[in-house]
GROMACS .gro file of N, CA and C in nm:
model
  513
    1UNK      N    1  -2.019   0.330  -1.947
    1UNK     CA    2  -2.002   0.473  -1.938
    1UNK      C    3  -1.862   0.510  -1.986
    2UNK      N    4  -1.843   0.590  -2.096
    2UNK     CA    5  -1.743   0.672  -2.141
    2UNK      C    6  -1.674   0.774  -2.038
    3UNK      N    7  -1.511   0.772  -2.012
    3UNK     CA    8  -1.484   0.851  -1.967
    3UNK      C    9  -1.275   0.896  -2.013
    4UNK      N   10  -1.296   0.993  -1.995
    4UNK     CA   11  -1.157   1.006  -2.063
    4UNK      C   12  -1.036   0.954  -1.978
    5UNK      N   13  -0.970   0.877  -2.039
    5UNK     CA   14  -0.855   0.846  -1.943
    5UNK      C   15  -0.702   0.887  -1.957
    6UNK      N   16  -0.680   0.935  -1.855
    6UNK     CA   17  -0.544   1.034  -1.790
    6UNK      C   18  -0.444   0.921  -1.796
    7UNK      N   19  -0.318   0.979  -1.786
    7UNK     CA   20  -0.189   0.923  -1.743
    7UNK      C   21  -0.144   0.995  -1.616
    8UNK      N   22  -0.052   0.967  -1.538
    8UNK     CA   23   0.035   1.003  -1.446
    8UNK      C   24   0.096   0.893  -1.418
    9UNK      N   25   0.242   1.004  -1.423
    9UNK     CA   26   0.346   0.923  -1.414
    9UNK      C   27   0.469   1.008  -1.270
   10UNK      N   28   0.578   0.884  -1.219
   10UNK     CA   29   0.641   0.899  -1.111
   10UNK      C   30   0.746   0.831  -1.087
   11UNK      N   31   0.863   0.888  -1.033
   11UNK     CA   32   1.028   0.836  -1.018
   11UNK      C   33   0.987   0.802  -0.906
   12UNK      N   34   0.927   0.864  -0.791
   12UNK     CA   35   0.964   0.797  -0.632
   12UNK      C   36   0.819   0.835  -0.582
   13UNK      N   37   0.811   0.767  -0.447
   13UNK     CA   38   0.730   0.789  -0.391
   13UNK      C   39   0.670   0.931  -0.383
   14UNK      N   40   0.514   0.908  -0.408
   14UNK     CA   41   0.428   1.019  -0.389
   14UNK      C   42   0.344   1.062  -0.450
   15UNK      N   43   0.219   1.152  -0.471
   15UNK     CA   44   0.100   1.167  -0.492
   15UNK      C   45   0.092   1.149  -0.656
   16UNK      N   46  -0.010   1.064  -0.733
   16UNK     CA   47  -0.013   1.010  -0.911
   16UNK      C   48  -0.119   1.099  -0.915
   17UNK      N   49  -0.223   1.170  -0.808
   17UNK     CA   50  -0.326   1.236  -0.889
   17UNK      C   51  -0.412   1.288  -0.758
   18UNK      N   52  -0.468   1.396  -0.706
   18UNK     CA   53  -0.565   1.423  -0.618
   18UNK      C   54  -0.697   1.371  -0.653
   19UNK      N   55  -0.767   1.388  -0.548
   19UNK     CA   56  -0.945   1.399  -0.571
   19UNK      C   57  -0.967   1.246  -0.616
   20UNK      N   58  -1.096   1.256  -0.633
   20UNK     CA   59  -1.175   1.107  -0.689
   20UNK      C   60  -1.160   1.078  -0.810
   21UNK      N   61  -1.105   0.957  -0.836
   21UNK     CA   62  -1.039   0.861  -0.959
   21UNK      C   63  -1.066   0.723  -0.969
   22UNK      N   64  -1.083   0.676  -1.070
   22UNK     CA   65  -1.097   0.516  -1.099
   22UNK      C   66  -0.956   0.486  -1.158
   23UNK      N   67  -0.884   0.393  -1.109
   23UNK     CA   68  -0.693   0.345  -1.167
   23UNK      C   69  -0.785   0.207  -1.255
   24UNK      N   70  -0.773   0.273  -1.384
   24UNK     CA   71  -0.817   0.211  -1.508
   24UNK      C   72  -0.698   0.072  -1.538
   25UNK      N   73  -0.581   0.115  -1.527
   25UNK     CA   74  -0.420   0.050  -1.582
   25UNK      C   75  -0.346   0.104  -1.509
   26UNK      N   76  -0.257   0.005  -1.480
   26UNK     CA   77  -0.121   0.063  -1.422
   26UNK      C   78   0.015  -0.032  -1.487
   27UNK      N   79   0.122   0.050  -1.479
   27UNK     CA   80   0.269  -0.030  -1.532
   27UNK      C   81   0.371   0.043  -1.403
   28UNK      N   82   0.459  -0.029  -1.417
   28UNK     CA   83   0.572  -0.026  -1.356
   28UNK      C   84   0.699  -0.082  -1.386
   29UNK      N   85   0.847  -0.031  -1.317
   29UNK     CA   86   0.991  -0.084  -1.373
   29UNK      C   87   1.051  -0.120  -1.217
   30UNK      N   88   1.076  -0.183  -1.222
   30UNK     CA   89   1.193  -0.270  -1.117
   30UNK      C   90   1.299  -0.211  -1.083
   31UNK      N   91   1.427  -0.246  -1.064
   31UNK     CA   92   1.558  -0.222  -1.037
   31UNK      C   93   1.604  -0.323  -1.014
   32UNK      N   94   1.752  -0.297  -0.987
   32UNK     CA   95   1.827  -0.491  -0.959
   32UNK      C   96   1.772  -0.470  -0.841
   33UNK      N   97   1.739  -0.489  -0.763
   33UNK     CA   98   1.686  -0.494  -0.625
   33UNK      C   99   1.510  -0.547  -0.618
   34UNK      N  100   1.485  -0.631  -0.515
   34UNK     CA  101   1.373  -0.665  -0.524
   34UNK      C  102   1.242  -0.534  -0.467
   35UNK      N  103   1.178  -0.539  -0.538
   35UNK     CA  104   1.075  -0.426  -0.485
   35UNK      C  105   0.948  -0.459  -0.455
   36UNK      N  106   0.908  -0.319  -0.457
   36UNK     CA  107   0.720  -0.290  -0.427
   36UNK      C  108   0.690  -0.171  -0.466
   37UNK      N  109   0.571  -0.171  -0.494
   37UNK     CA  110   0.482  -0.071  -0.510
   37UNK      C  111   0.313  -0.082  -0.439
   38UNK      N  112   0.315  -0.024  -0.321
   38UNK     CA  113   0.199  -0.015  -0.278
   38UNK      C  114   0.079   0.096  -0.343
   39UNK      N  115   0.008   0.125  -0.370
   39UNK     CA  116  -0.097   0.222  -0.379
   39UNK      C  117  -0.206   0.276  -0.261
   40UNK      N  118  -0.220   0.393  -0.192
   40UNK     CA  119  -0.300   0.430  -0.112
   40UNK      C  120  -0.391   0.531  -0.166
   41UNK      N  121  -0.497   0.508  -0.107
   41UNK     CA  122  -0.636   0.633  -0.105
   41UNK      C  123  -0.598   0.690  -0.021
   42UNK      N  124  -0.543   0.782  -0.028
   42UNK     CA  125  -0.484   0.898   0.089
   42UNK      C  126  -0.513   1.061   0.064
   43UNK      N  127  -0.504   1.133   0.147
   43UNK     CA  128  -0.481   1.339   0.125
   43UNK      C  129  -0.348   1.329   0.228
   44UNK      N  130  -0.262   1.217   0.274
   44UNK     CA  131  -0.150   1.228   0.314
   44UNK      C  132  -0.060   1.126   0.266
   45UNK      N  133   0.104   1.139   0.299
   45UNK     CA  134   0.156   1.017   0.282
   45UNK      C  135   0.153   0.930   0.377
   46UNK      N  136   0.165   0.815   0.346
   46UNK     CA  137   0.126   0.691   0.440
   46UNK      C  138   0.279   0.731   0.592
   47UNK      N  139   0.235   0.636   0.693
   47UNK     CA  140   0.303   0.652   0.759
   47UNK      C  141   0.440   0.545   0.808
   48UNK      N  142   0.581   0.586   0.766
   48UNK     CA  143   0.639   0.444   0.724
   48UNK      C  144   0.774   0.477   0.838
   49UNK      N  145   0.802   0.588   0.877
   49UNK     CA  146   0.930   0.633   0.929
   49UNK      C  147   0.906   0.512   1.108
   50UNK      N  148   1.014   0.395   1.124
   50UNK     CA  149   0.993   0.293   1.258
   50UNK      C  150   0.860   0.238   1.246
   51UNK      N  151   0.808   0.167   1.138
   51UNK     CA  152   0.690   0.090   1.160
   51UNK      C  153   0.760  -0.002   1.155
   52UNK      N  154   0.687  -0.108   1.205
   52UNK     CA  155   0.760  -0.231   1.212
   52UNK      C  156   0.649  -0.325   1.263
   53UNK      N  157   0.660  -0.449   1.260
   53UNK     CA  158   0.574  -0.526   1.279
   53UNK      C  159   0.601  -0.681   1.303
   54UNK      N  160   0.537  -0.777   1.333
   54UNK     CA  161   0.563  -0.950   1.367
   54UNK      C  162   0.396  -0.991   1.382
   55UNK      N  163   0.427  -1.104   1.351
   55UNK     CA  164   0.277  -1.178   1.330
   55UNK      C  165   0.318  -1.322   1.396
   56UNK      N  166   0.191  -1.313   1.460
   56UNK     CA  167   0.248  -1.480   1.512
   56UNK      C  168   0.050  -1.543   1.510
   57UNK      N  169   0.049  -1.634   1.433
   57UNK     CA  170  -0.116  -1.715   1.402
   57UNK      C  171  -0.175  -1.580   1.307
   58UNK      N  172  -0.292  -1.516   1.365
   58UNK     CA  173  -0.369  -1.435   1.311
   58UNK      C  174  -0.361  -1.294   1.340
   59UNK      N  175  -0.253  -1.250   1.489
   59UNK     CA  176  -0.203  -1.162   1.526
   59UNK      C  177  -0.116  -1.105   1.495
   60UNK      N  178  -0.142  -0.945   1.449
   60UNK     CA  179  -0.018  -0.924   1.363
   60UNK      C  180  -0.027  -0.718   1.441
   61UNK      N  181   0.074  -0.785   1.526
   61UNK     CA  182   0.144  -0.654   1.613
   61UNK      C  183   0.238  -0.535   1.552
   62UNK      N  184   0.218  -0.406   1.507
   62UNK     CA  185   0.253  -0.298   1.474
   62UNK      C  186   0.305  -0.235   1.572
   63UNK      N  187   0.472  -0.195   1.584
   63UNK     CA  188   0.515  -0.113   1.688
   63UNK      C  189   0.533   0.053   1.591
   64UNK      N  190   0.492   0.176   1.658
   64UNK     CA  191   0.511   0.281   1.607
   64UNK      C  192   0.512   0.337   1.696
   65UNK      N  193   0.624   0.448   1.740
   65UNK     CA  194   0.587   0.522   1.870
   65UNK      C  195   0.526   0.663   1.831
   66UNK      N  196   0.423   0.673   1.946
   66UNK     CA  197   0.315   0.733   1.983
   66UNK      C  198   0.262   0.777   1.824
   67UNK      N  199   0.190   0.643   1.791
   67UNK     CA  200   0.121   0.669   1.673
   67UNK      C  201  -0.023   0.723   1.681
   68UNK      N  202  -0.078   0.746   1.824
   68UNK     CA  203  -0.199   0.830   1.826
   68UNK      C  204  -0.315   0.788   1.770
   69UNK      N  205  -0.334   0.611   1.741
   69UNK     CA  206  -0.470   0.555   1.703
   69UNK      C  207  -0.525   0.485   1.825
   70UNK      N  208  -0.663   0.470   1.806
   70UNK     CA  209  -0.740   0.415   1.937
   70UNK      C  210  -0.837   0.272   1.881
   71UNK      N  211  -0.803   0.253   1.962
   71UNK     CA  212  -0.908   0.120   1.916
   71UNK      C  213  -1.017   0.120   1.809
   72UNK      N  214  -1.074   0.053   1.726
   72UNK     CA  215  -1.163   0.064   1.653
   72UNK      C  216  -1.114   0.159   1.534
   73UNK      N  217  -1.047   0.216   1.547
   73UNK     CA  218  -0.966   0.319   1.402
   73UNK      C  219  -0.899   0.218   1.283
   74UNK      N  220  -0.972   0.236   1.192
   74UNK     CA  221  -0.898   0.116   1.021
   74UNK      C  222  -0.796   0.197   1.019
   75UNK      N  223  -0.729   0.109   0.953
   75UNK     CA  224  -0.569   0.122   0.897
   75UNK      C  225  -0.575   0.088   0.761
   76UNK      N  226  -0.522   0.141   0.677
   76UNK     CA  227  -0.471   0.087   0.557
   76UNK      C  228  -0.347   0.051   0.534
   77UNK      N  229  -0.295  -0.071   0.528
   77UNK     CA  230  -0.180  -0.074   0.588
   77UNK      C  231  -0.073  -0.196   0.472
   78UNK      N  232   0.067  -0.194   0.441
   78UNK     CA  233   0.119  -0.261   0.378
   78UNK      C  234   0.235  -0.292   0.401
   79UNK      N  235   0.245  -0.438   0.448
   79UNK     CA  236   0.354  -0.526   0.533
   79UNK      C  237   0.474  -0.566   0.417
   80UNK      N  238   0.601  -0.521   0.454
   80UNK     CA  239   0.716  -0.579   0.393
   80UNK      C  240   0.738  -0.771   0.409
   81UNK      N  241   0.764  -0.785   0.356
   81UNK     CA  242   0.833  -0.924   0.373
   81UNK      C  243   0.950  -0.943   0.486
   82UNK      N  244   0.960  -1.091   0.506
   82UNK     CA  245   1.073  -1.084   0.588
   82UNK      C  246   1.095  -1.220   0.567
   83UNK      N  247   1.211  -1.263   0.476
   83UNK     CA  248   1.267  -1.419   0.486
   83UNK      C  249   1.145  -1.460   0.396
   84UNK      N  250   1.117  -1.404   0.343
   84UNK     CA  251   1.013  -1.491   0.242
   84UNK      C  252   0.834  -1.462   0.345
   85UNK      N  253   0.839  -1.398   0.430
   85UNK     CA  254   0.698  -1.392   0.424
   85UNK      C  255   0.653  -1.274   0.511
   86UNK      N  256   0.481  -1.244   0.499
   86UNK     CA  257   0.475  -1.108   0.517
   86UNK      C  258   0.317  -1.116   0.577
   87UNK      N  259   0.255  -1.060   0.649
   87UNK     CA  260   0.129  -1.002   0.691
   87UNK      C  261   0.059  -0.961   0.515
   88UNK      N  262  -0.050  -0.967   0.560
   88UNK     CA  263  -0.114  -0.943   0.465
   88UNK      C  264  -0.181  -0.817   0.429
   89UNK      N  265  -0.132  -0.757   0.311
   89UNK     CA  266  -0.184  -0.617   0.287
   89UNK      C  267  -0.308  -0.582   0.303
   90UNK      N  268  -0.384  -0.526   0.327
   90UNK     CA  269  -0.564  -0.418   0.332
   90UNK      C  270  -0.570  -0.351   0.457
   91UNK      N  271  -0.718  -0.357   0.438
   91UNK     CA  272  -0.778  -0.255   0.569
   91UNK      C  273  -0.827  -0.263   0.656
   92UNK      N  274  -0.765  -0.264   0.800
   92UNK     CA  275  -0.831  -0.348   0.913
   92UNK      C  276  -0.830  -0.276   1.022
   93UNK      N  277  -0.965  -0.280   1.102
   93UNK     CA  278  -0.972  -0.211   1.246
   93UNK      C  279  -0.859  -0.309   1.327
   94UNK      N  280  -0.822  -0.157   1.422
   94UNK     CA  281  -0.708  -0.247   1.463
   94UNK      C  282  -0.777  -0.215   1.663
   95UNK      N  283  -0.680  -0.262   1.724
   95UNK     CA  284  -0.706  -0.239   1.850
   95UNK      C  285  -0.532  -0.195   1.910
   96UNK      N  286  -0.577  -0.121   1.980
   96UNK     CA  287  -0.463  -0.016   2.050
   96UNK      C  288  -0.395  -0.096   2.169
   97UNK      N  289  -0.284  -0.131   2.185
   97UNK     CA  290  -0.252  -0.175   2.271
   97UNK      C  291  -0.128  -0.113   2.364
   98UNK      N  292  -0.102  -0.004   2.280
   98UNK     CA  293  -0.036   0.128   2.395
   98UNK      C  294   0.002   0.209   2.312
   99UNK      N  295   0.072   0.339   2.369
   99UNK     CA  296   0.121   0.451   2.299
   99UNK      C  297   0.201   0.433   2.190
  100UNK      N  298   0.249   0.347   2.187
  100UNK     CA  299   0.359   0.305   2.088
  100UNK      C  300   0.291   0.154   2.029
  101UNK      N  301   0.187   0.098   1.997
  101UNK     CA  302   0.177  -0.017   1.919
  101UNK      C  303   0.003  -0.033   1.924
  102UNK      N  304   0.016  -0.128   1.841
  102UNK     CA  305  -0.150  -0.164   1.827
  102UNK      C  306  -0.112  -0.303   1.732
  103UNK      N  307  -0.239  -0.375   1.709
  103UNK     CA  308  -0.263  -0.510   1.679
  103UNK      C  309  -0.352  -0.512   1.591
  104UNK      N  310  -0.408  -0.601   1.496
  104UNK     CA  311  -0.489  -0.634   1.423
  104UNK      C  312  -0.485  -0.792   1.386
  105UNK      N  313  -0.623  -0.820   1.335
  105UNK     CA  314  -0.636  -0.973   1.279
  105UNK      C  315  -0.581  -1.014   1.155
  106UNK      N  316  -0.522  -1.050   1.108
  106UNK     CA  317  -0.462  -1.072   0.968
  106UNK      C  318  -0.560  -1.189   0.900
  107UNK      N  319  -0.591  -1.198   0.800
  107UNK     CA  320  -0.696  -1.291   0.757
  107UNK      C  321  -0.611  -1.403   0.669
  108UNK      N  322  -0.508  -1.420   0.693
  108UNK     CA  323  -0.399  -1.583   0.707
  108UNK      C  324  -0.375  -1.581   0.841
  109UNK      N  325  -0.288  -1.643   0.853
  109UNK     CA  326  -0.208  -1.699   0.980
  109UNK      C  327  -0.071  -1.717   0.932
  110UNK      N  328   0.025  -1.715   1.030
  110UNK     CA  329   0.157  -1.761   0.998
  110UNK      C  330   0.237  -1.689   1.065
  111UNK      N  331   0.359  -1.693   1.048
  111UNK     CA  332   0.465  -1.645   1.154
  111UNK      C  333   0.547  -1.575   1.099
  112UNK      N  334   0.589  -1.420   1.130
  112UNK     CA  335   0.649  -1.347   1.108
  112UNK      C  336   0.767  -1.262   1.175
  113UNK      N  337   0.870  -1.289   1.185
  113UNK     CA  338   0.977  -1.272   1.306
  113UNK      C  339   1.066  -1.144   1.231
  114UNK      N  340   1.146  -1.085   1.348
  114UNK     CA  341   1.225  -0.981   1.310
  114UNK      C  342   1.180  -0.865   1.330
  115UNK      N  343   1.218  -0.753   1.265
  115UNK     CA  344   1.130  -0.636   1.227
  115UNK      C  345   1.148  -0.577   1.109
  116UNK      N  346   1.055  -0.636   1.025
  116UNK     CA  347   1.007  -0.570   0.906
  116UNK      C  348   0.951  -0.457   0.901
  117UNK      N  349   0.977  -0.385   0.787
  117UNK     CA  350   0.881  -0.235   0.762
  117UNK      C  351   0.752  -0.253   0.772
  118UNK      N  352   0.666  -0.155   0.747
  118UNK     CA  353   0.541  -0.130   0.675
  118UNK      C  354   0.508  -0.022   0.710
  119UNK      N  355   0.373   0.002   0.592
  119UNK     CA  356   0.317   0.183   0.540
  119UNK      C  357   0.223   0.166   0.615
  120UNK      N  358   0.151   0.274   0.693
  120UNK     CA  359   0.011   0.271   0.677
  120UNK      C  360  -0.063   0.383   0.662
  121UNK      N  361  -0.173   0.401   0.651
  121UNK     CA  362  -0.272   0.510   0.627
  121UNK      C  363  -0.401   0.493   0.739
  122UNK      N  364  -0.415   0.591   0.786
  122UNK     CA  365  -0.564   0.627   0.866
  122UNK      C  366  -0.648   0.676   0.878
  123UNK      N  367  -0.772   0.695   0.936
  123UNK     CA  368  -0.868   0.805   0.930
  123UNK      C  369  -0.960   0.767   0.784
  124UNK      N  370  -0.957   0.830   0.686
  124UNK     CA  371  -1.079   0.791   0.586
  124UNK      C  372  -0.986   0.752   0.469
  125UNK      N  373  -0.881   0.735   0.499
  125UNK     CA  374  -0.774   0.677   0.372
  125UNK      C  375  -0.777   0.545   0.398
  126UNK      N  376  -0.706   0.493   0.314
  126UNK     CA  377  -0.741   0.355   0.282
  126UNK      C  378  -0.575   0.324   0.188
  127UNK      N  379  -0.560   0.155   0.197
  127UNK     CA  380  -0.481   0.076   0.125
  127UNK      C  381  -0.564   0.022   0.006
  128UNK      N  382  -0.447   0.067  -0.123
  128UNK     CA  383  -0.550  -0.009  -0.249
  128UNK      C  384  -0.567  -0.141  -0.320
  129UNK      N  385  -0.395  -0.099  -0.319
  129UNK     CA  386  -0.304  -0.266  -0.406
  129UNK      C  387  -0.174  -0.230  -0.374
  130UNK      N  388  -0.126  -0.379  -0.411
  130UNK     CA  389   0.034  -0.361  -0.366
  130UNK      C  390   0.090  -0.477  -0.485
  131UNK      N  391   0.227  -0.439  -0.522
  131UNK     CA  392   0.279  -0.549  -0.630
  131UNK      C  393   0.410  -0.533  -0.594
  132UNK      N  394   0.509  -0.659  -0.619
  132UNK     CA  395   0.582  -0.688  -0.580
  132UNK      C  396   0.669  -0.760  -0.709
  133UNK      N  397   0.820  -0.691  -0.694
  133UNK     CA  398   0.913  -0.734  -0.820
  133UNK      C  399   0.992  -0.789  -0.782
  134UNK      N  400   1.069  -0.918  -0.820
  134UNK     CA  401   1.196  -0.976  -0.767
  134UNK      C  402   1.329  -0.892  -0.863
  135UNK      N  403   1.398  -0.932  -0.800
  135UNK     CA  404   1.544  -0.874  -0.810
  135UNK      C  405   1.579  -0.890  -0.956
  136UNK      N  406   1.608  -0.742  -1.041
  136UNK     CA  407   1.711  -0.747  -1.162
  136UNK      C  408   1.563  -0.770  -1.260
  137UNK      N  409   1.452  -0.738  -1.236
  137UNK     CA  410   1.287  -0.721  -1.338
  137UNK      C  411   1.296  -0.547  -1.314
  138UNK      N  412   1.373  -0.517  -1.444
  138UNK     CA  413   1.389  -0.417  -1.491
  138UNK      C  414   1.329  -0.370  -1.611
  139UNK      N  415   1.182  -0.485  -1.636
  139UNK     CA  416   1.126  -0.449  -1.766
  139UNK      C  417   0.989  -0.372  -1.730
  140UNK      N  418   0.931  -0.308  -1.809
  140UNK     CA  419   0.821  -0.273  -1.807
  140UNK      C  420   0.700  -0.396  -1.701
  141UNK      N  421   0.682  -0.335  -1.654
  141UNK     CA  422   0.546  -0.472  -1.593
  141UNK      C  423   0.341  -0.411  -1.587
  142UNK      N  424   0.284  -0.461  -1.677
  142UNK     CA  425   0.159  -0.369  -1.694
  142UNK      C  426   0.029  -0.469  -1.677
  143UNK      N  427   0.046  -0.533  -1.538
  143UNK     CA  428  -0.085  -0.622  -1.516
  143UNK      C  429  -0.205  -0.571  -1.490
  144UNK      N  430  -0.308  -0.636  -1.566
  144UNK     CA  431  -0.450  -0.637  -1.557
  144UNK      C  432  -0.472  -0.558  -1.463
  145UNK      N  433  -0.596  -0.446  -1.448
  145UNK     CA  434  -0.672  -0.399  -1.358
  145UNK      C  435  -0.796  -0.436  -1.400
  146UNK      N  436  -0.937  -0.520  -1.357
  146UNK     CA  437  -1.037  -0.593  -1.447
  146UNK      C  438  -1.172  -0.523  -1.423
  147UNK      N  439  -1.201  -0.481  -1.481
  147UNK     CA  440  -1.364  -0.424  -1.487
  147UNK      C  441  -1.352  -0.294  -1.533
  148UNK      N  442  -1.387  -0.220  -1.358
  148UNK     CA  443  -1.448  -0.095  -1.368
  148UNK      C  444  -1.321  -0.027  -1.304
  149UNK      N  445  -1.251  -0.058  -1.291
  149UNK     CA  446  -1.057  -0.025  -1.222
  149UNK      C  447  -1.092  -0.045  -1.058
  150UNK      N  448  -0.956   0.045  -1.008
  150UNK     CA  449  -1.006   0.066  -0.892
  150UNK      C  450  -1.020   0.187  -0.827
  151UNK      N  451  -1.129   0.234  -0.738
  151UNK     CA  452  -1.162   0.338  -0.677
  151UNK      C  453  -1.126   0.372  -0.547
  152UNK      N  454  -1.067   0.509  -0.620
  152UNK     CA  455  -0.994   0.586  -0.509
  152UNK      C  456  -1.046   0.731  -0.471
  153UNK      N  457  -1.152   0.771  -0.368
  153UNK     CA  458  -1.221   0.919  -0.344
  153UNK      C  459  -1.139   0.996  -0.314
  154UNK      N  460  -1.004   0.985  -0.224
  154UNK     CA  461  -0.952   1.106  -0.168
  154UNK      C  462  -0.824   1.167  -0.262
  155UNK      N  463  -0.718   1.052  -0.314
  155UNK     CA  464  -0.627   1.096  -0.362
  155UNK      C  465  -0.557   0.951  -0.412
  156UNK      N  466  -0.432   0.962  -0.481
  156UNK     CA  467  -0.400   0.821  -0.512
  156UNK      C  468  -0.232   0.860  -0.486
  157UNK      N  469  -0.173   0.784  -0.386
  157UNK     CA  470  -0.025   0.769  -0.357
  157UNK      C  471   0.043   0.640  -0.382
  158UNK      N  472   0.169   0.729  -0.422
  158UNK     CA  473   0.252   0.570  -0.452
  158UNK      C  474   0.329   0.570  -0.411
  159UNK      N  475   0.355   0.439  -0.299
  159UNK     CA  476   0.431   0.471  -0.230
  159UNK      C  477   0.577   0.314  -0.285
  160UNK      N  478   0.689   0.346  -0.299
  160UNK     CA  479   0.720   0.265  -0.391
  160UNK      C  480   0.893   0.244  -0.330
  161UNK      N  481   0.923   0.097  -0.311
  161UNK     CA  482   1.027   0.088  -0.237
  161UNK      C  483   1.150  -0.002  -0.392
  162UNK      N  484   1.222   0.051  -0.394
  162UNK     CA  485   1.344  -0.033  -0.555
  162UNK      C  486   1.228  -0.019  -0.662
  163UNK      N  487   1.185   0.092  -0.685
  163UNK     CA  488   1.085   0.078  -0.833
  163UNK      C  489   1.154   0.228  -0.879
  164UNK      N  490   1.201   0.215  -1.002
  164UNK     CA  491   1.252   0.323  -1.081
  164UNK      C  492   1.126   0.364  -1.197
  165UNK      N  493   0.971   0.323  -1.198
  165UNK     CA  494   0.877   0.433  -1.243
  165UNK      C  495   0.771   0.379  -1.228
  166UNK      N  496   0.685   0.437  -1.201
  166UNK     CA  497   0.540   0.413  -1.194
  166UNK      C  498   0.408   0.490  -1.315
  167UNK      N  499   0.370   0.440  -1.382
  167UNK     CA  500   0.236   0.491  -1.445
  167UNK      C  501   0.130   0.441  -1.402
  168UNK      N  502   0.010   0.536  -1.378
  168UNK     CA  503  -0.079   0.521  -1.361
  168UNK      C  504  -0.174   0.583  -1.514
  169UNK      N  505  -0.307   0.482  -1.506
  169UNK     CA  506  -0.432   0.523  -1.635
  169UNK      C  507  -0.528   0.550  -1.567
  170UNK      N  508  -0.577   0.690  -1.531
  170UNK     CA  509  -0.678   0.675  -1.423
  170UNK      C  510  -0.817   0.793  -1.519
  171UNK      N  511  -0.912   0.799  -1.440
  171UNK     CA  512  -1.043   0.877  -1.499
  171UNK      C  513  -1.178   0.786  -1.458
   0.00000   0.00000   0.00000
């Protein structure tokens, strides 16, 4: 199926396109600083202001105060690194374990200490992809998206930590 494909483009975090889209291609630029670029299916921005998080085996504990989710509510959600390692990015029912935190299964294991960031999204939004630049990859970077792209119904956000541009090829 033929369909015309768009550009959108972005300096910092925030919305590449409303409504329902297929992300055909994407590129991105670095900074001396090591980065990321997450992508969300969102109609909001993800939620990042004191998230924080630790994983210890398959448990991977989110502190946010009074983040207002209840058990059984998905997350779309995307874990910073810490010392070289990180929870694993997607979308997972989580379980509530008080006003201020909740838990989920991480589908590795491993140990995560400190308090690292992370984004998340709730309700009928969703986490898409996430890519990650080491320090002073200040070139263009335009990896594979393979098939049919990827699908996003509500909106497409970028939420983007040391990345000086983002393009998106979407339709």
């Amino acid at each position: 199926m033929a369909t015309n494909v768009k550009q959108a483009h972005i300096n910092a975090s925030g919305f590449l396109v409303m409504g329902r889209n297929r992300i055909r291609g994407i590129s991105f630029v670095g900074t001396a600083n090591a980065g990321e670029l997450s992508l969300f299916d969102t109609t909001s921005a993800p939620v990042t202001a004191g998230v924080t998080y630790g994983r210890s085996g398959n448990t991977v504990t989110v502190s946010k105060t009074a983040h207002g989710l209840a058990t059984g509510d998905v997350v779309g959600i995307h874990f910073s690194e810490n010392s070289g390692a990180s929870a694993t990015d997607g979308n997972y029912a989580i379980t509530r374990i008080d006003a201020n935190s909740f838990s989920l299964t991480d589908i590795n294991s491993g140990t995560v200490t400190g308090t690292p960031a992370a984004a998340y999204v709730s309700g009928n939004n969703r986490w898409l992809l996430t890519y990650e630049v080491s320090a002073t990859d200040i070139f263009n970077n335009a990896p594979d998206i393979p098939d049919q792209g990827v699908l996003a119904v509500n909106a497409i956000y970028a939420y983007m930590i040391n990345m000086s541009a983002v393009n998106i090829y979407y339709g």
